[in-house]
């Protein structure tokens, strides 16, 4: 089965006054296991709506969304996400933020912290374990969020414009880190961006969406080696 499969997915929203709005219509694409897939398109074309349904935060009005061959029904273990706004807990240290996933899964605190320490080293944040999120730069917080997503060794990694607000240099560095970690762990990745250049540089498969309502404009498989 495909890592991720969307079949004839339509999502409509009804406003408080009863007006029906179609956010995405008849979306079909798959992400093969271990594939890095980018979804690109203008603001408002339904990228986040699409990702939310794969994450189990939302359901299609019509059609089917499957992860590892199973219809998505709520948040599933094995699926990690990283949103545009990092979701770090401000009152917890960087170390405990990264350790959160394993602790929730019932791993002992000591063992979870040891794993978190290791992941912080891998994203270049050794020495920042005892800092709190507000003491870090935006780029550093993104790296914490990446460690927190990857520590769960997800088979599916969902990212919504994770590097959106970063400067060019930090973005390039984070992209390289992400590609290195992806090569190692090989999760199926669904990566949302409005930046076509970023999509083409990172992904094996690029799904291009268009607005009003969001539909698929094209799906392109890229087999050039990455830089
Ligand atoms: P993108 O991520 O491509 O910018 P979104 O998926 O966020 O697009 O939004 C697609 C469209 O659906 C937008 O017009 C947005 O206003 C609308 N939309 C998204 N979520 C909701 C919601 N919960 N209720 C009503 N409309 C929504
Ligand atoms: P930005 O998001 O501002 O571009 P980066 O994540 O690229 O920042 O961080 C650049 C470098 O600046 C970091 O590797 C780190 O050495 C240093 N740095 C940034 N913020 C802090 C801080 N609060 N304390 C210590 N060093 C910092």
Tab-separated table of C-alpha atoms and ligand atoms in Angstrom:
chain	number	residue	atom	x	y	z
A	1	UNK	CA	0.000	0.000	0.000
A	2	UNK	CA	1.053	3.583	-0.585
A	3	UNK	CA	2.439	5.529	2.365
A	4	UNK	CA	-0.294	8.112	1.885
A	5	UNK	CA	-3.223	7.911	-0.515
A	6	UNK	CA	-5.896	10.511	-1.232
A	7	UNK	CA	-8.698	9.289	-3.485
A	8	UNK	CA	-11.388	11.649	-4.823
A	9	UNK	CA	-11.100	13.894	-1.794
A	10	UNK	CA	-13.441	16.861	-1.541
A	11	UNK	CA	-13.687	19.054	1.554
A	12	UNK	CA	-16.548	21.503	1.938
A	13	UNK	CA	-17.072	23.937	4.759
A	14	UNK	CA	-20.442	25.368	5.722
A	15	UNK	CA	-20.425	28.923	7.069
A	16	UNK	CA	-22.586	29.953	10.044
A	17	UNK	CA	-25.043	31.484	7.542
A	18	UNK	CA	-25.308	28.163	5.715
A	19	UNK	CA	-23.231	29.034	2.656
A	20	UNK	CA	-21.250	26.056	1.372
A	21	UNK	CA	-17.638	26.650	0.420
A	22	UNK	CA	-15.574	24.029	-1.395
A	23	UNK	CA	-11.976	24.226	-0.159
A	24	UNK	CA	-10.647	21.298	-2.203
A	25	UNK	CA	-12.327	19.288	-4.930
A	26	UNK	CA	-11.578	15.789	-6.202
A	27	UNK	CA	-7.979	15.609	-5.026
A	28	UNK	CA	-6.119	12.424	-5.992
A	29	UNK	CA	-2.481	11.663	-5.295
A	30	UNK	CA	-0.295	9.151	-3.504
A	31	UNK	CA	2.968	9.348	-1.600
A	32	UNK	CA	4.891	6.080	-1.917
A	33	UNK	CA	6.468	4.629	1.240
A	34	UNK	CA	9.692	6.518	1.955
A	35	UNK	CA	8.973	9.120	-0.699
A	36	UNK	CA	9.454	12.855	-0.140
A	37	UNK	CA	6.429	14.587	-1.627
A	38	UNK	CA	5.918	18.339	-1.740
A	39	UNK	CA	2.550	20.005	-2.224
A	40	UNK	CA	2.891	23.434	-3.761
A	41	UNK	CA	0.345	26.051	-4.715
A	42	UNK	CA	-0.826	29.583	-3.968
A	43	UNK	CA	-2.119	30.696	-0.597
A	44	UNK	CA	-5.655	29.435	0.007
A	45	UNK	CA	-5.563	26.542	-2.496
A	46	UNK	CA	-6.169	23.998	0.269
A	47	UNK	CA	-2.697	22.725	1.170
A	48	UNK	CA	-3.222	22.901	4.940
A	49	UNK	CA	-6.710	21.446	4.591
A	50	UNK	CA	-5.192	18.514	2.701
A	51	UNK	CA	-2.460	18.002	5.310
A	52	UNK	CA	-4.959	18.219	8.179
A	53	UNK	CA	-6.909	15.291	6.750
A	54	UNK	CA	-3.751	13.169	6.485
A	55	UNK	CA	-2.872	14.135	10.073
A	56	UNK	CA	-6.304	12.980	11.250
A	57	UNK	CA	-7.267	16.465	12.453
A	58	UNK	CA	-10.038	16.755	9.852
A	59	UNK	CA	-12.116	14.486	7.617
A	60	UNK	CA	-13.009	14.670	3.942
A	61	UNK	CA	-16.610	15.480	2.963
A	62	UNK	CA	-16.225	13.004	0.089
A	63	UNK	CA	-13.505	10.488	-0.711
A	64	UNK	CA	-10.884	8.572	1.155
A	65	UNK	CA	-7.614	9.392	2.917
A	66	UNK	CA	-5.429	6.400	3.761
A	67	UNK	CA	-2.150	6.100	5.627
A	68	UNK	CA	-0.280	2.792	5.314
A	69	UNK	CA	-3.392	1.371	3.661
A	70	UNK	CA	-5.741	2.277	6.498
A	71	UNK	CA	-8.472	4.918	6.402
A	72	UNK	CA	-7.394	7.826	8.618
A	73	UNK	CA	-9.592	8.158	11.693
A	74	UNK	CA	-8.057	10.612	14.153
A	75	UNK	CA	-4.441	11.156	15.138
A	76	UNK	CA	-2.378	7.998	14.633
A	77	UNK	CA	0.910	6.943	16.194
A	78	UNK	CA	3.656	6.768	13.600
A	79	UNK	CA	2.539	10.102	12.153
A	80	UNK	CA	4.455	13.208	13.275
A	81	UNK	CA	3.753	16.758	12.225
A	82	UNK	CA	5.549	20.054	12.215
A	83	UNK	CA	3.501	23.186	11.663
A	84	UNK	CA	4.328	26.676	10.517
A	85	UNK	CA	4.140	27.960	14.091
A	86	UNK	CA	6.256	25.813	16.309
A	87	UNK	CA	4.236	24.120	19.009
A	88	UNK	CA	6.847	24.102	21.778
A	89	UNK	CA	5.704	24.352	25.366
A	90	UNK	CA	7.158	27.628	26.707
A	91	UNK	CA	7.371	26.503	30.333
A	92	UNK	CA	9.392	23.392	29.521
A	93	UNK	CA	13.092	23.255	28.721
A	94	UNK	CA	14.264	22.478	25.205
A	95	UNK	CA	15.273	18.995	26.398
A	96	UNK	CA	11.851	18.260	27.897
A	97	UNK	CA	10.085	19.610	24.807
A	98	UNK	CA	11.948	17.099	22.649
A	99	UNK	CA	11.447	14.297	25.205
A	100	UNK	CA	7.666	14.864	25.231
A	101	UNK	CA	6.776	12.360	22.476
A	102	UNK	CA	8.609	9.381	24.012
A	103	UNK	CA	7.288	10.292	27.502
A	104	UNK	CA	3.722	10.280	26.117
A	105	UNK	CA	4.398	6.866	24.606
A	106	UNK	CA	5.376	5.586	28.057
A	107	UNK	CA	9.165	5.619	27.721
A	108	UNK	CA	10.798	6.361	31.101
A	109	UNK	CA	11.809	9.973	31.701
A	110	UNK	CA	15.561	9.228	31.968
A	111	UNK	CA	15.556	7.239	28.746
A	112	UNK	CA	13.425	9.837	26.933
A	113	UNK	CA	15.793	12.610	28.010
A	114	UNK	CA	18.819	10.621	26.831
A	115	UNK	CA	17.178	10.208	23.418
A	116	UNK	CA	16.253	13.919	23.374
A	117	UNK	CA	19.853	14.863	24.183
A	118	UNK	CA	20.987	12.782	21.228
A	119	UNK	CA	18.446	14.383	18.871
A	120	UNK	CA	19.414	17.889	20.004
A	121	UNK	CA	23.021	17.078	19.147
A	122	UNK	CA	21.920	15.856	15.708
A	123	UNK	CA	20.143	19.131	14.927
A	124	UNK	CA	23.146	21.132	16.156
A	125	UNK	CA	21.750	22.265	19.513
A	126	UNK	CA	24.135	20.580	21.930
A	127	UNK	CA	24.528	22.892	24.919
A	128	UNK	CA	20.998	24.345	24.675
A	129	UNK	CA	19.242	21.501	26.543
A	130	UNK	CA	18.391	23.606	29.620
A	131	UNK	CA	17.286	26.719	27.703
A	132	UNK	CA	13.630	27.608	27.374
A	133	UNK	CA	12.139	28.135	23.884
A	134	UNK	CA	11.954	31.956	24.247
A	135	UNK	CA	15.730	32.054	24.793
A	136	UNK	CA	16.342	30.672	21.296
A	137	UNK	CA	16.220	32.299	17.871
A	138	UNK	CA	13.440	31.411	15.417
A	139	UNK	CA	15.760	29.131	13.470
A	140	UNK	CA	16.845	27.325	16.605
A	141	UNK	CA	13.226	26.795	17.692
A	142	UNK	CA	12.494	25.242	14.287
A	143	UNK	CA	15.383	22.859	14.871
A	144	UNK	CA	13.935	21.944	18.293
A	145	UNK	CA	10.562	21.318	16.616
A	146	UNK	CA	12.276	19.132	14.000
A	147	UNK	CA	14.023	17.092	16.724
A	148	UNK	CA	10.689	16.769	18.567
A	149	UNK	CA	9.022	15.460	15.385
A	150	UNK	CA	11.816	13.068	14.410
A	151	UNK	CA	12.530	11.589	17.852
A	152	UNK	CA	9.352	9.532	17.363
A	153	UNK	CA	10.951	7.991	14.246
A	154	UNK	CA	7.645	8.445	12.403
A	155	UNK	CA	6.840	6.448	9.294
A	156	UNK	CA	4.886	9.513	8.114
A	157	UNK	CA	6.199	13.053	8.521
A	158	UNK	CA	3.860	15.955	7.761
A	159	UNK	CA	5.312	19.453	7.479
A	160	UNK	CA	3.332	22.640	6.872
A	161	UNK	CA	5.711	25.358	5.624
A	162	UNK	CA	8.170	24.438	8.368
A	163	UNK	CA	10.873	26.815	7.135
A	164	UNK	CA	8.500	29.552	5.956
A	165	UNK	CA	9.622	32.424	8.141
A	166	UNK	CA	13.376	31.754	8.008
A	167	UNK	CA	16.096	33.715	6.248
A	168	UNK	CA	17.644	32.144	3.136
A	169	UNK	CA	20.759	30.866	4.897
A	170	UNK	CA	18.988	29.243	7.843
A	171	UNK	CA	16.459	27.744	5.436
A	172	UNK	CA	19.241	26.155	3.374
A	173	UNK	CA	20.861	24.731	6.495
A	174	UNK	CA	17.578	23.331	7.851
A	175	UNK	CA	16.724	21.823	4.448
A	176	UNK	CA	20.044	19.986	4.400
A	177	UNK	CA	19.498	18.731	7.931
A	178	UNK	CA	16.027	17.534	7.009
A	179	UNK	CA	17.262	15.718	3.878
A	180	UNK	CA	20.044	14.031	5.872
A	181	UNK	CA	17.621	12.806	8.522
A	182	UNK	CA	15.089	11.731	5.903
A	183	UNK	CA	17.782	9.676	4.046
A	184	UNK	CA	18.554	7.971	7.327
A	185	UNK	CA	15.019	7.270	8.612
A	186	UNK	CA	13.120	7.187	5.279
A	187	UNK	CA	9.686	8.310	6.466
A	188	UNK	CA	7.069	9.138	3.840
A	189	UNK	CA	7.111	12.937	3.835
A	190	UNK	CA	4.322	15.313	2.886
A	191	UNK	CA	5.841	18.783	2.782
A	192	UNK	CA	3.725	21.857	2.140
A	193	UNK	CA	5.197	24.990	0.649
A	194	UNK	CA	4.159	27.871	-1.578
A	195	UNK	CA	7.737	27.976	-2.894
A	196	UNK	CA	8.097	25.950	-6.096
A	197	UNK	CA	11.875	26.205	-6.011
A	198	UNK	CA	11.977	24.732	-2.496
A	199	UNK	CA	9.574	21.962	-3.551
A	200	UNK	CA	11.685	20.983	-6.554
A	201	UNK	CA	14.927	21.073	-4.558
A	202	UNK	CA	13.652	18.800	-1.783
A	203	UNK	CA	11.047	16.447	-3.163
A	204	UNK	CA	10.893	13.284	-5.293
A	205	UNK	CA	7.303	14.089	-6.171
A	206	UNK	CA	5.749	17.533	-6.527
A	207	UNK	CA	1.977	17.916	-6.410
A	208	UNK	CA	0.896	21.275	-7.814
A	209	UNK	CA	-2.443	22.643	-6.645
A	210	UNK	CA	-4.500	25.528	-7.959
A	211	UNK	CA	-7.152	27.652	-6.191
A	212	UNK	CA	-10.866	28.202	-6.036
A	213	UNK	CA	-11.600	25.446	-5.324
A	214	UNK	CA	-8.308	23.671	-4.666
A	215	UNK	CA	-7.699	21.015	-7.296
A	216	UNK	CA	-4.663	19.145	-8.563
A	217	UNK	CA	-3.036	20.880	-11.501
A	218	UNK	CA	-0.239	18.395	-12.029
A	219	UNK	CA	1.920	15.751	-10.374
A	220	UNK	CA	5.594	15.642	-11.279
A	221	UNK	CA	8.113	12.964	-10.362
A	222	UNK	CA	11.657	14.250	-10.159
A	223	UNK	CA	14.531	11.832	-10.533
A	224	UNK	CA	17.418	14.247	-10.633
A	225	UNK	CA	19.989	13.808	-7.863
A	226	UNK	CA	19.711	16.335	-5.057
A	227	UNK	CA	22.426	19.006	-4.831
B	1	LIG	P1	-3.505	26.899	2.037
B	1	LIG	O1	-2.903	26.027	3.100
B	1	LIG	O2	-3.213	26.399	0.651
B	1	LIG	O3	-3.159	28.337	2.185
B	1	LIG	P2	-6.004	26.285	3.384
B	1	LIG	O4	-6.108	24.806	3.319
B	1	LIG	O5	-5.530	26.886	4.644
B	1	LIG	O6	-5.101	26.788	2.168
B	1	LIG	O7	-7.387	26.927	3.016
B	1	LIG	C1	-8.109	26.615	1.831
B	1	LIG	C2	-9.419	27.371	1.832
B	1	LIG	O8	-10.291	26.781	2.777
B	1	LIG	C3	-9.243	28.822	2.227
B	1	LIG	O9	-10.093	29.603	1.414
B	1	LIG	C4	-9.695	28.840	3.670
B	1	LIG	O10	-10.236	30.098	4.009
B	1	LIG	C5	-10.741	27.741	3.709
B	1	LIG	N1	-10.811	27.080	5.030
B	1	LIG	C6	-9.830	26.379	5.620
B	1	LIG	N2	-10.215	25.901	6.805
B	1	LIG	C7	-11.497	26.324	6.977
B	1	LIG	C8	-12.493	26.161	8.013
B	1	LIG	N3	-12.233	25.460	9.126
B	1	LIG	N4	-13.669	26.736	7.819
B	1	LIG	C9	-13.953	27.431	6.696
B	1	LIG	N5	-13.089	27.608	5.695
B	1	LIG	C10	-11.875	27.064	5.832
B	2	LIG	P1	18.166	32.741	13.142
B	2	LIG	O1	16.868	32.039	13.251
B	2	LIG	O2	18.137	34.040	13.880
B	2	LIG	O3	18.682	32.906	11.746
B	2	LIG	P2	19.924	30.460	13.717
B	2	LIG	O4	19.066	29.395	14.229
B	2	LIG	O5	20.514	30.369	12.369
B	2	LIG	O6	19.273	31.903	13.960
B	2	LIG	O7	21.115	30.625	14.772
B	2	LIG	C1	22.329	31.193	14.394
B	2	LIG	C2	23.347	30.974	15.511
B	2	LIG	O8	23.253	32.075	16.441
B	2	LIG	C3	23.093	29.742	16.353
B	2	LIG	O9	23.736	28.581	15.867
B	2	LIG	C4	23.662	30.134	17.709
B	2	LIG	O10	25.030	29.794	17.807
B	2	LIG	C5	23.506	31.638	17.757
B	2	LIG	N1	22.378	32.021	18.635
B	2	LIG	C6	21.165	32.462	18.209
B	2	LIG	N2	20.375	32.744	19.256
B	2	LIG	C7	21.094	32.440	20.366
B	2	LIG	C8	20.818	32.492	21.771
B	2	LIG	N3	19.646	32.897	22.263
B	2	LIG	N4	21.777	32.111	22.619
B	2	LIG	C9	22.961	31.706	22.143
B	2	LIG	N5	23.295	31.637	20.838
B	2	LIG	C10	22.374	31.999	19.974
